Amino acid sequence: MQKTKIFIGTPIRNSEPTIIQFLNHINELNYPLNLIGIYLLFNNSTDESKNISLNFKKQFQDKFRFIEIEEYNFDNPPIDSREFCDREPIYKNLAILHNKIIDRFLIDKANYFLSIDSDTLISPDCLMVLLNSKKPLITVPLKVCLESENSRQLSNFLTMPILENKKEIIFEIDTWGGDCGLIHRDMVIAGVRWQAHPQGEGVGFSMSAKDKGFKLYCRKELDLAQHKMFKK
């Protein structure tokens, strides 16, 4: 089967604790890396995330279609304290950043956009599994690793009882959390965009997708990705 071009994009702000793991996991994908383009959009980052990414680009750019690193900063950006009650301004900015990444995707020739947070680590088989699902948007039940508490839970608005009750490997979902999802170009061409929402910009994207007549899907496997959360 002929492989297709992939665009991977993410906004990054102060992701030093996870950025090298994030990039290394992309580098270890079981997929032709010369068909993958990586676009990193930095915003108001004050740690070593950008320098780490530049070093990765210098070392591995010949393996990929491209590795682009750009920056878009906000005036007086809100502090990301990881507290849910004060995150609405952050979700608004993230929606803006994600849509700028979509603008770059539209310039590219890739058929698929893997939108993934910089603190989400994907398995080597994740991309191929998502591609083979053949859905307009397909995500995974991310395992959340709360390093400060050494505990685990699920994100993407899923719980273990929900997964255990699903008989299908691929099932329809109402809302995507936005952490990791493979988006077909048709959704973007149709005008689906990220939107600010009190529960996160991924919820805004989900609402936009539904307004355009698209359904959202999730796979049941738990070993395709994990979300490495940390205190900022």
Coordinates of N, CA and C in Angstrom, one line a residue:
M1 N 0.8 -1.2 0.0 CA 0.0 0.0 0.0 C 0.9 1.2 0.0
Q2 N 0.6 2.2 -0.9 CA 1.3 3.4 -1.0 C 1.1 4.3 0.3
K3 N 2.2 4.8 0.9 CA 2.1 5.6 2.0 C 1.8 7.0 1.6
T4 N 1.1 7.8 2.5 CA 0.7 9.1 2.3 C 1.5 10.1 3.1
K5 N 1.6 11.4 2.7 CA 2.3 12.4 3.4 C 1.6 12.8 4.7
I6 N 2.3 13.0 5.7 CA 1.8 13.4 7.0 C 2.3 14.7 7.5
F7 N 1.5 15.5 8.1 CA 1.9 16.8 8.7 C 1.7 16.7 10.2
I8 N 2.7 16.9 11.0 CA 2.6 16.9 12.4 C 2.8 18.3 12.9
G9 N 1.9 18.8 13.7 CA 2.0 20.2 14.2 C 1.6 20.3 15.7
T10 N 2.3 21.2 16.4 CA 1.9 21.4 17.8 C 2.4 22.8 18.2
P11 N 1.6 23.4 19.1 CA 2.0 24.7 19.7 C 2.8 24.3 21.0
I12 N 3.9 25.1 21.3 CA 4.8 24.8 22.4 C 5.0 26.0 23.2
R13 N 4.9 25.8 24.5 CA 5.2 26.9 25.5 C 5.8 26.2 26.8
N14 N 7.0 26.4 27.0 CA 7.7 25.9 28.2 C 7.5 24.4 28.4
S15 N 7.8 23.6 27.4 CA 7.7 22.2 27.5 C 9.0 21.4 27.7
E16 N 9.9 22.1 28.3 CA 11.3 21.5 28.5 C 11.2 20.1 29.1
P17 N 10.3 19.9 30.1 CA 10.3 18.5 30.7 C 10.0 17.4 29.8
T18 N 9.3 17.7 28.7 CA 8.8 16.6 27.8 C 9.2 16.7 26.4
I19 N 9.7 17.8 25.9 CA 9.9 18.1 24.5 C 10.9 17.1 23.8
I20 N 11.9 16.7 24.5 CA 12.9 15.8 23.8 C 12.2 14.4 23.7
Q21 N 11.4 14.0 24.7 CA 10.7 12.7 24.6 C 9.7 12.8 23.5
F22 N 9.0 13.9 23.4 CA 8.0 14.1 22.4 C 8.6 13.9 21.0
L23 N 9.7 14.6 20.8 CA 10.4 14.5 19.5 C 11.0 13.1 19.2
N24 N 11.6 12.5 20.2 CA 12.1 11.2 20.0 C 11.1 10.2 19.7
H25 N 9.9 10.3 20.3 CA 8.8 9.3 19.9 C 8.4 9.5 18.5
I26 N 8.4 10.7 18.0 CA 8.1 10.9 16.6 C 9.1 10.3 15.7
N27 N 10.4 10.5 16.1 CA 11.5 9.9 15.4 C 11.5 8.4 15.3
E28 N 10.8 7.8 16.3 CA 10.8 6.3 16.4 C 9.5 5.7 15.7
L29 N 8.7 6.5 15.0 CA 7.5 6.0 14.4 C 7.8 5.0 13.4
N30 N 7.0 3.9 13.3 CA 7.1 2.9 12.3 C 6.3 3.4 11.0
Y31 N 6.9 4.4 10.4 CA 6.4 5.0 9.2 C 7.5 5.7 8.5
P32 N 7.5 5.8 7.2 CA 8.6 6.5 6.5 C 8.8 8.0 6.9
L33 N 9.8 8.3 7.6 CA 10.0 9.6 8.1 C 10.1 10.7 7.0
N34 N 10.6 10.2 5.8 CA 10.7 11.2 4.7 C 9.4 11.6 4.2
L35 N 8.3 11.0 4.7 CA 6.9 11.4 4.3 C 6.3 12.3 5.4
I36 N 7.0 12.6 6.5 CA 6.5 13.3 7.6 C 7.1 14.7 7.7
G37 N 6.3 15.7 7.8 CA 6.7 17.1 8.1 C 6.4 17.5 9.5
I38 N 7.3 18.1 10.2 CA 7.0 18.6 11.6 C 7.0 20.1 11.6
Y39 N 6.0 20.6 12.2 CA 5.9 22.1 12.4 C 5.7 22.4 13.9
L40 N 6.6 23.1 14.5 CA 6.6 23.5 15.9 C 6.4 25.0 16.0
L41 N 5.3 25.4 16.6 CA 5.0 26.8 16.8 C 5.1 27.2 18.2
F42 N 6.2 27.9 18.5 CA 6.5 28.3 19.9 C 5.7 29.6 20.2
N43 N 5.3 29.7 21.5 CA 4.6 30.9 21.9 C 5.0 31.3 23.4
N44 N 5.7 32.4 23.5 CA 6.0 32.9 24.9 C 6.7 31.9 25.7
S45 N 7.6 31.1 25.1 CA 8.4 30.1 25.8 C 9.6 30.7 26.4
T46 N 9.9 30.5 27.6 CA 11.1 31.1 28.3 C 12.1 30.0 28.8
D47 N 11.8 28.7 28.5 CA 12.7 27.7 29.0 C 13.6 27.2 27.8
E48 N 14.1 26.0 27.9 CA 15.0 25.6 26.8 C 14.3 24.8 25.7
S49 N 13.0 24.8 25.7 CA 12.3 24.0 24.7 C 12.7 24.3 23.3
K50 N 12.8 25.6 23.0 CA 13.2 25.9 21.6 C 14.6 25.5 21.2
N51 N 15.5 25.7 22.1 CA 16.9 25.3 21.8 C 17.0 23.8 21.7
I52 N 16.3 23.0 22.5 CA 16.2 21.6 22.4 C 15.7 21.2 21.0
S53 N 14.6 21.9 20.6 CA 14.0 21.6 19.3 C 14.9 21.9 18.1
L54 N 15.6 23.0 18.2 CA 16.6 23.4 17.2 C 17.7 22.4 17.1
N55 N 18.2 21.9 18.2 CA 19.2 20.8 18.2 C 18.7 19.6 17.5
F56 N 17.4 19.2 17.8 CA 16.8 18.0 17.2 C 16.7 18.2 15.7
K57 N 16.3 19.4 15.3 CA 16.2 19.7 13.8 C 17.6 19.6 13.2
K58 N 18.6 20.1 13.8 CA 20.0 20.1 13.2 C 20.4 18.6 13.1
Q59 N 20.1 17.8 14.0 CA 20.5 16.4 14.0 C 19.7 15.5 13.0
F60 N 18.4 15.8 12.9 CA 17.5 14.8 12.2 C 16.8 15.4 11.0
Q61 N 17.0 16.7 10.6 CA 16.1 17.2 9.6 C 16.2 16.5 8.3
D62 N 17.3 15.9 8.0 CA 17.5 15.2 6.7 C 16.6 13.9 6.6
K63 N 16.1 13.4 7.8 CA 15.3 12.2 7.8 C 13.8 12.5 7.5
F64 N 13.4 13.8 7.7 CA 12.0 14.1 7.5 C 11.8 15.0 6.3
R65 N 10.5 15.1 5.9 CA 10.2 16.0 4.7 C 10.7 17.4 5.1
F66 N 10.4 17.8 6.3 CA 10.8 19.1 6.8 C 10.6 19.1 8.3
I67 N 11.4 20.0 8.9 CA 11.2 20.4 10.3 C 11.2 21.9 10.4
E68 N 10.1 22.5 10.7 CA 10.0 23.9 10.7 C 9.7 24.4 12.1
I69 N 10.4 25.4 12.6 CA 10.3 26.0 13.9 C 10.0 27.5 13.8
E70 N 8.8 27.9 14.2 CA 8.4 29.3 14.1 C 7.9 29.8 15.5
E71 N 7.7 31.1 15.6 CA 7.3 31.6 16.9 C 6.2 32.7 16.7
Y72 N 5.2 32.6 17.6 CA 4.1 33.6 17.6 C 3.8 33.9 19.0
N73 N 4.1 35.1 19.5 CA 3.9 35.4 20.9 C 2.7 36.4 21.1
F74 N 2.2 36.2 22.3 CA 1.1 37.1 22.7 C 1.6 38.1 23.7
D75 N 0.9 39.3 23.7 CA 1.2 40.3 24.7 C 0.6 39.9 26.0
N76 N 1.3 39.9 27.1 CA 0.8 39.6 28.5 C 0.0 38.3 28.5
P77 N 0.7 37.2 28.1 CA 0.0 35.9 28.0 C -0.4 35.4 29.5
P78 N -1.5 34.7 29.6 CA -1.8 34.2 31.0 C -0.9 33.1 31.4
I79 N -0.7 33.0 32.7 CA 0.2 32.0 33.3 C -0.5 30.7 33.3
D80 N 0.1 29.6 32.8 CA -0.5 28.3 32.8 C -0.2 27.6 34.1
S81 N -1.1 27.7 35.1 CA -0.9 27.1 36.4 C -1.5 25.7 36.5
R82 N -2.1 25.2 35.4 CA -2.7 23.9 35.4 C -4.0 23.8 36.3
E83 N -4.5 25.0 36.7 CA -5.7 25.0 37.5 C -6.9 25.3 36.5
F84 N -7.9 24.4 36.6 CA -9.0 24.5 35.6 C -9.7 25.8 35.6
C85 N -9.8 26.4 36.8 CA -10.7 27.6 36.9 C -10.1 28.8 36.2
D86 N -8.8 28.8 35.9 CA -8.3 30.0 35.3 C -7.7 29.7 33.9
R87 N -8.2 28.7 33.3 CA -7.6 28.3 32.0 C -8.3 28.8 30.7
E88 N -9.4 29.5 30.9 CA -10.2 30.0 29.8 C -9.4 30.9 28.9
P89 N -8.6 31.9 29.4 CA -7.8 32.7 28.5 C -6.7 31.9 27.8
I90 N -6.2 30.8 28.4 CA -5.2 29.9 27.8 C -5.9 29.2 26.6
Y91 N -7.1 28.7 26.8 CA -7.8 28.0 25.8 C -8.0 28.9 24.6
K92 N -8.3 30.1 24.8 CA -8.5 31.1 23.7 C -7.2 31.2 22.9
N93 N -6.1 31.4 23.6 CA -4.8 31.5 22.9 C -4.4 30.3 22.1
L94 N -4.7 29.1 22.8 CA -4.4 27.8 22.1 C -5.2 27.6 20.8
A95 N -6.5 28.1 20.9 CA -7.3 28.0 19.6 C -6.7 28.8 18.5
I96 N -6.2 30.0 18.9 CA -5.5 30.9 17.9 C -4.3 30.2 17.3
L97 N -3.5 29.6 18.2 CA -2.2 28.9 17.8 C -2.5 27.7 16.9
H98 N -3.5 26.9 17.3 CA -3.8 25.7 16.5 C -4.3 26.1 15.1
N99 N -5.1 27.2 15.0 CA -5.6 27.6 13.7 C -4.4 28.2 12.9
K100 N -3.4 28.7 13.5 CA -2.2 29.2 12.7 C -1.5 27.9 12.2
I101 N -1.5 26.9 13.0 CA -0.9 25.6 12.5 C -1.7 25.0 11.3
I102 N -3.0 25.1 11.4 CA -3.9 24.7 10.3 C -3.5 25.5 9.0
D103 N -3.3 26.8 9.2 CA -2.9 27.6 8.0 C -1.7 27.1 7.4
R104 N -0.7 26.6 8.2 CA 0.5 26.0 7.6 C 0.2 24.7 7.0
F105 N -0.7 23.9 7.6 CA -1.0 22.6 7.0 C -1.7 22.8 5.6
L106 N -2.5 23.8 5.5 CA -3.1 24.0 4.2 C -2.1 24.4 3.1
I107 N -1.0 24.9 3.4 CA 0.1 25.2 2.4 C 0.8 23.9 2.0
D108 N 0.8 22.9 2.9 CA 1.4 21.7 2.7 C 0.6 20.8 1.8
K109 N 1.2 19.7 1.3 CA 0.5 18.8 0.4 C 0.0 17.5 1.1
A110 N 0.2 17.5 2.4 CA -0.2 16.3 3.1 C -1.7 16.1 3.2
N111 N -2.1 14.8 3.2 CA -3.6 14.5 3.3 C -4.0 14.4 4.7
Y112 N -3.1 14.2 5.7 CA -3.4 14.1 7.1 C -2.6 15.0 8.0
F113 N -3.3 15.5 9.0 CA -2.7 16.3 10.0 C -2.8 15.6 11.3
L114 N -1.6 15.2 11.9 CA -1.6 14.7 13.2 C -1.4 15.8 14.2
S115 N -2.4 16.2 14.9 CA -2.4 17.3 15.9 C -2.1 16.6 17.2
I116 N -1.0 17.0 17.9 CA -0.6 16.4 19.1 C 0.1 17.4 20.0
D117 N -0.3 17.3 21.3 CA 0.3 18.2 22.3 C 1.8 17.8 22.6
S118 N 2.6 18.7 22.9 CA 4.0 18.5 23.1 C 4.3 17.7 24.4
D119 N 3.3 17.4 25.2 CA 3.5 16.6 26.4 C 2.7 15.2 26.2
T120 N 2.4 14.9 24.9 CA 1.8 13.6 24.6 C 2.9 12.8 23.8
L121 N 3.1 11.5 24.3 CA 4.1 10.6 23.7 C 3.3 9.5 23.0
I122 N 3.6 9.4 21.7 CA 2.9 8.4 20.9 C 3.8 7.1 20.7
S123 N 3.2 6.0 20.6 CA 3.9 4.7 20.4 C 4.4 4.6 19.0
P124 N 5.3 3.8 18.7 CA 5.8 3.6 17.3 C 4.7 3.3 16.3
D125 N 3.7 2.5 16.7 CA 2.6 2.1 15.8 C 1.4 3.0 15.8
C126 N 1.4 4.1 16.6 CA 0.3 4.9 16.7 C -0.2 5.5 15.4
L127 N 0.7 6.1 14.6 CA 0.3 6.7 13.4 C -0.3 5.8 12.4
M128 N 0.3 4.6 12.2 CA -0.2 3.6 11.2 C -1.6 3.1 11.7
V129 N -1.8 2.9 13.0 CA -3.1 2.4 13.5 C -4.1 3.5 13.2
L130 N -3.8 4.7 13.4 CA -4.8 5.8 13.2 C -5.1 5.9 11.7
L131 N -4.1 5.8 10.9 CA -4.3 5.9 9.4 C -5.2 4.8 8.9
N132 N -4.9 3.6 9.4 CA -5.7 2.4 9.0 C -7.2 2.5 9.5
S133 N -7.5 3.4 10.4 CA -8.8 3.5 10.9 C -9.7 4.2 9.8
K134 N -9.1 5.0 8.9 CA -9.9 5.6 7.8 C -11.1 6.4 8.3
K135 N -10.8 7.3 9.2 CA -11.9 8.2 9.7 C -11.5 9.6 9.5
P136 N -12.5 10.5 9.5 CA -12.1 12.0 9.3 C -11.4 12.5 10.5
L137 N -11.7 12.0 11.7 CA -10.9 12.3 12.8 C -10.9 11.1 13.7
I138 N -9.7 10.7 14.1 CA -9.6 9.5 15.0 C -8.6 9.8 16.1
T139 N -9.0 9.5 17.3 CA -8.1 9.8 18.5 C -7.9 8.5 19.3
V140 N -7.3 8.6 20.4 CA -7.0 7.5 21.3 C -7.3 7.8 22.7
P141 N -7.6 6.8 23.6 CA -7.8 7.1 25.0 C -6.5 7.3 25.7
L142 N -6.0 8.5 25.8 CA -4.7 8.8 26.4 C -4.6 8.4 27.8
K143 N -3.6 7.7 28.2 CA -3.2 7.4 29.6 C -2.5 8.7 30.1
V144 N -3.0 9.2 31.2 CA -2.5 10.4 31.8 C -1.5 10.0 32.9
C145 N -0.3 10.5 32.8 CA 0.7 10.2 33.8 C 1.0 11.4 34.6
L146 N 0.4 11.5 35.8 CA 0.6 12.7 36.7 C 1.9 12.4 37.5
E147 N 3.0 12.9 37.0 CA 4.3 12.5 37.6 C 4.4 12.9 39.1
S148 N 3.8 14.1 39.4 CA 3.9 14.6 40.8 C 3.1 13.7 41.8
E149 N 2.1 13.0 41.3 CA 1.3 12.2 42.2 C 1.4 10.7 41.9
N150 N 2.2 10.3 40.8 CA 2.5 8.9 40.5 C 1.1 8.2 40.3
S151 N 0.2 8.8 39.7 CA -1.1 8.1 39.5 C -1.5 8.1 38.0
R152 N -2.5 7.4 37.6 CA -2.9 7.3 36.2 C -4.4 7.5 36.1
Q153 N -4.8 8.1 35.0 CA -6.2 8.3 34.7 C -6.3 8.4 33.2
L154 N -7.5 8.6 32.6 CA -7.6 8.7 31.2 C -8.1 10.2 30.9
S155 N -7.6 10.7 29.7 CA -8.1 11.9 29.2 C -9.0 11.7 28.0
N156 N -9.3 12.8 27.2 CA -10.2 12.7 26.1 C -11.6 12.4 26.6
F157 N -12.0 12.8 27.8 CA -13.3 12.7 28.3 C -13.8 11.2 28.4
L158 N -12.8 10.4 28.6 CA -13.1 8.9 28.7 C -12.8 8.4 30.1
T159 N -13.5 7.3 30.5 CA -13.2 6.6 31.7 C -13.0 5.1 31.4
M160 N -12.4 4.4 32.3 CA -12.2 3.0 32.1 C -13.6 2.3 32.0
P161 N -14.6 2.6 32.8 CA -15.9 1.9 32.6 C -16.5 2.1 31.1
I162 N -16.3 3.4 30.6 CA -16.7 3.6 29.2 C -16.0 2.7 28.3
L163 N -14.7 2.6 28.4 CA -13.9 1.7 27.5 C -14.3 0.3 27.6
E164 N -14.5 -0.2 28.9 CA -14.8 -1.6 29.1 C -16.2 -2.0 28.5
N165 N -17.0 -1.0 28.4 CA -18.4 -1.3 27.9 C -18.4 -1.2 26.4
K166 N -17.3 -0.8 25.7 CA -17.3 -0.7 24.3 C -16.9 -2.0 23.7
K167 N -17.7 -2.6 22.8 CA -17.3 -3.8 22.1 C -16.5 -3.6 20.9
E168 N -16.7 -2.4 20.3 CA -16.0 -2.1 19.0 C -14.6 -1.6 19.3
I169 N -13.7 -1.8 18.4 CA -12.3 -1.3 18.5 C -12.3 0.2 18.2
I170 N -13.2 0.6 17.3 CA -13.4 2.0 16.9 C -14.8 2.4 17.3
F171 N -15.0 3.5 18.0 CA -16.3 3.9 18.4 C -16.5 5.4 18.3
E172 N -17.7 5.8 18.1 CA -18.0 7.3 17.9 C -17.9 8.0 19.3
I173 N -17.4 9.2 19.3 CA -17.4 10.0 20.5 C -18.0 11.3 20.3
D174 N -18.5 12.0 21.4 CA -19.1 13.3 21.3 C -18.1 14.4 21.2
T175 N -17.0 14.2 22.0 CA -16.1 15.3 22.2 C -14.6 14.8 22.1
W176 N -13.8 15.5 21.5 CA -12.4 15.2 21.4 C -11.6 16.2 22.3
G177 N -10.7 15.7 23.2 CA -10.0 16.6 24.1 C -8.9 17.4 23.4
G178 N -8.5 17.0 22.3 CA -7.5 17.8 21.5 C -6.1 17.4 21.7
D179 N -5.8 16.4 22.6 CA -4.4 16.0 22.9 C -3.7 15.3 21.7
C180 N -4.4 14.4 21.1 CA -3.7 13.6 20.0 C -4.8 13.2 19.0
G181 N -4.8 13.6 17.8 CA -5.8 13.2 16.8 C -5.3 13.3 15.4
L182 N -5.7 12.4 14.6 CA -5.4 12.4 13.2 C -6.6 13.0 12.4
I183 N -6.3 14.1 11.7 CA -7.4 14.8 11.1 C -7.2 14.7 9.6
H184 N -8.2 14.3 8.8 CA -8.2 14.3 7.4 C -8.3 15.7 6.8
R185 N -7.6 15.9 5.7 CA -7.6 17.2 5.1 C -9.0 17.7 4.7
D186 N -9.9 16.8 4.4 CA -11.3 17.1 4.1 C -12.0 18.0 5.1
M187 N -11.7 17.6 6.4 CA -12.3 18.4 7.5 C -11.8 19.8 7.5
V188 N -10.5 20.0 7.2 CA -9.9 21.4 7.2 C -10.5 22.2 6.0
I189 N -10.5 21.5 4.9 CA -11.0 22.2 3.7 C -12.5 22.6 3.9
A190 N -13.2 21.8 4.6 CA -14.7 22.1 4.9 C -14.8 23.3 5.9
G191 N -13.7 23.7 6.5 CA -13.8 24.8 7.4 C -13.8 24.5 8.9
V192 N -13.6 23.3 9.3 CA -13.5 22.9 10.7 C -12.3 23.6 11.3
R193 N -12.5 24.3 12.4 CA -11.4 25.1 13.1 C -11.5 24.9 14.6
W194 N -10.4 25.2 15.2 CA -10.4 25.3 16.7 C -11.1 26.5 17.2
Q195 N -11.8 26.4 18.3 CA -12.5 27.5 18.9 C -12.3 27.5 20.4
A196 N -12.3 28.7 21.0 CA -12.2 28.8 22.4 C -13.5 28.2 23.1
H197 N -13.3 27.5 24.2 CA -14.4 26.9 24.9 C -14.0 26.8 26.4
P198 N -14.9 27.0 27.3 CA -14.5 26.9 28.7 C -13.9 25.5 29.1
Q199 N -14.2 24.5 28.4 CA -13.6 23.1 28.7 C -12.4 22.8 27.8
G200 N -12.0 23.7 27.0 CA -10.8 23.5 26.2 C -11.0 23.7 24.7
E201 N -10.0 24.0 24.0 CA -10.1 24.3 22.6 C -10.4 23.1 21.8
G202 N -10.1 21.9 22.3 CA -10.5 20.7 21.6 C -12.0 20.5 21.6
V203 N -12.7 21.0 22.6 CA -14.2 20.9 22.6 C -14.7 21.9 21.6
G204 N -14.1 23.0 21.4 CA -14.4 24.0 20.4 C -14.3 23.3 19.0
F205 N -13.2 22.6 18.8 CA -12.9 21.9 17.5 C -14.0 20.9 17.3
S206 N -14.4 20.1 18.3 CA -15.4 19.1 18.2 C -16.8 19.7 17.8
M207 N -17.1 20.9 18.4 CA -18.4 21.5 18.0 C -18.3 22.0 16.6
S208 N -17.2 22.5 16.1 CA -17.0 23.0 14.8 C -17.2 21.8 13.8
A209 N -16.6 20.7 14.2 CA -16.7 19.5 13.3 C -18.1 19.0 13.1
K210 N -18.8 19.0 14.2 CA -20.2 18.6 14.2 C -21.1 19.6 13.4
D211 N -20.8 20.9 13.5 CA -21.5 21.9 12.7 C -21.3 21.7 11.2
K212 N -20.2 21.1 10.9 CA -19.8 20.9 9.4 C -20.3 19.4 9.0
G213 N -20.9 18.7 9.9 CA -21.4 17.4 9.5 C -20.5 16.2 9.7
F214 N -19.3 16.4 10.4 CA -18.4 15.3 10.6 C -18.6 14.6 11.9
K215 N -18.3 13.3 11.9 CA -18.3 12.5 13.2 C -16.9 12.3 13.7
L216 N -16.8 12.2 15.0 CA -15.5 12.0 15.7 C -15.4 10.5 16.2
Y217 N -14.2 10.0 16.1 CA -14.1 8.6 16.5 C -12.8 8.4 17.4
C218 N -12.9 7.3 18.2 CA -11.8 7.0 19.1 C -11.5 5.5 19.0
R219 N -10.2 5.1 19.1 CA -9.9 3.7 19.2 C -9.8 3.3 20.6
K220 N -10.0 2.0 20.9 CA -10.1 1.5 22.2 C -8.8 1.2 22.9
E221 N -7.7 1.0 22.1 CA -6.4 0.5 22.6 C -5.8 1.6 23.6
L222 N -5.3 1.1 24.7 CA -4.7 2.0 25.7 C -3.2 2.2 25.5
D223 N -2.6 1.5 24.6 CA -1.1 1.5 24.5 C -0.6 2.4 23.4
L224 N -1.4 3.2 22.8 CA -1.0 4.0 21.6 C -0.4 5.4 22.0
A225 N -0.8 5.9 23.2 CA -0.2 7.2 23.6 C -0.4 7.4 25.0
Q226 N 0.4 8.3 25.6 CA 0.3 8.7 27.0 C 0.5 10.2 27.1
H227 N -0.1 10.8 28.1 CA 0.0 12.2 28.3 C 0.8 12.5 29.6
K228 N 2.0 13.0 29.4 CA 2.9 13.2 30.5 C 2.7 14.6 31.1
M229 N 1.8 14.7 32.0 CA 1.6 16.0 32.6 C 2.6 16.3 33.7
F230 N 2.9 17.7 33.8 CA 3.8 18.1 34.8 C 3.4 19.5 35.3
K231 N 3.9 19.8 36.5 CA 3.6 21.1 37.1 C 4.4 22.2 36.3
K232 N 3.7 23.3 35.9 CA 4.5 24.4 35.2 C 4.7 25.5 36.2

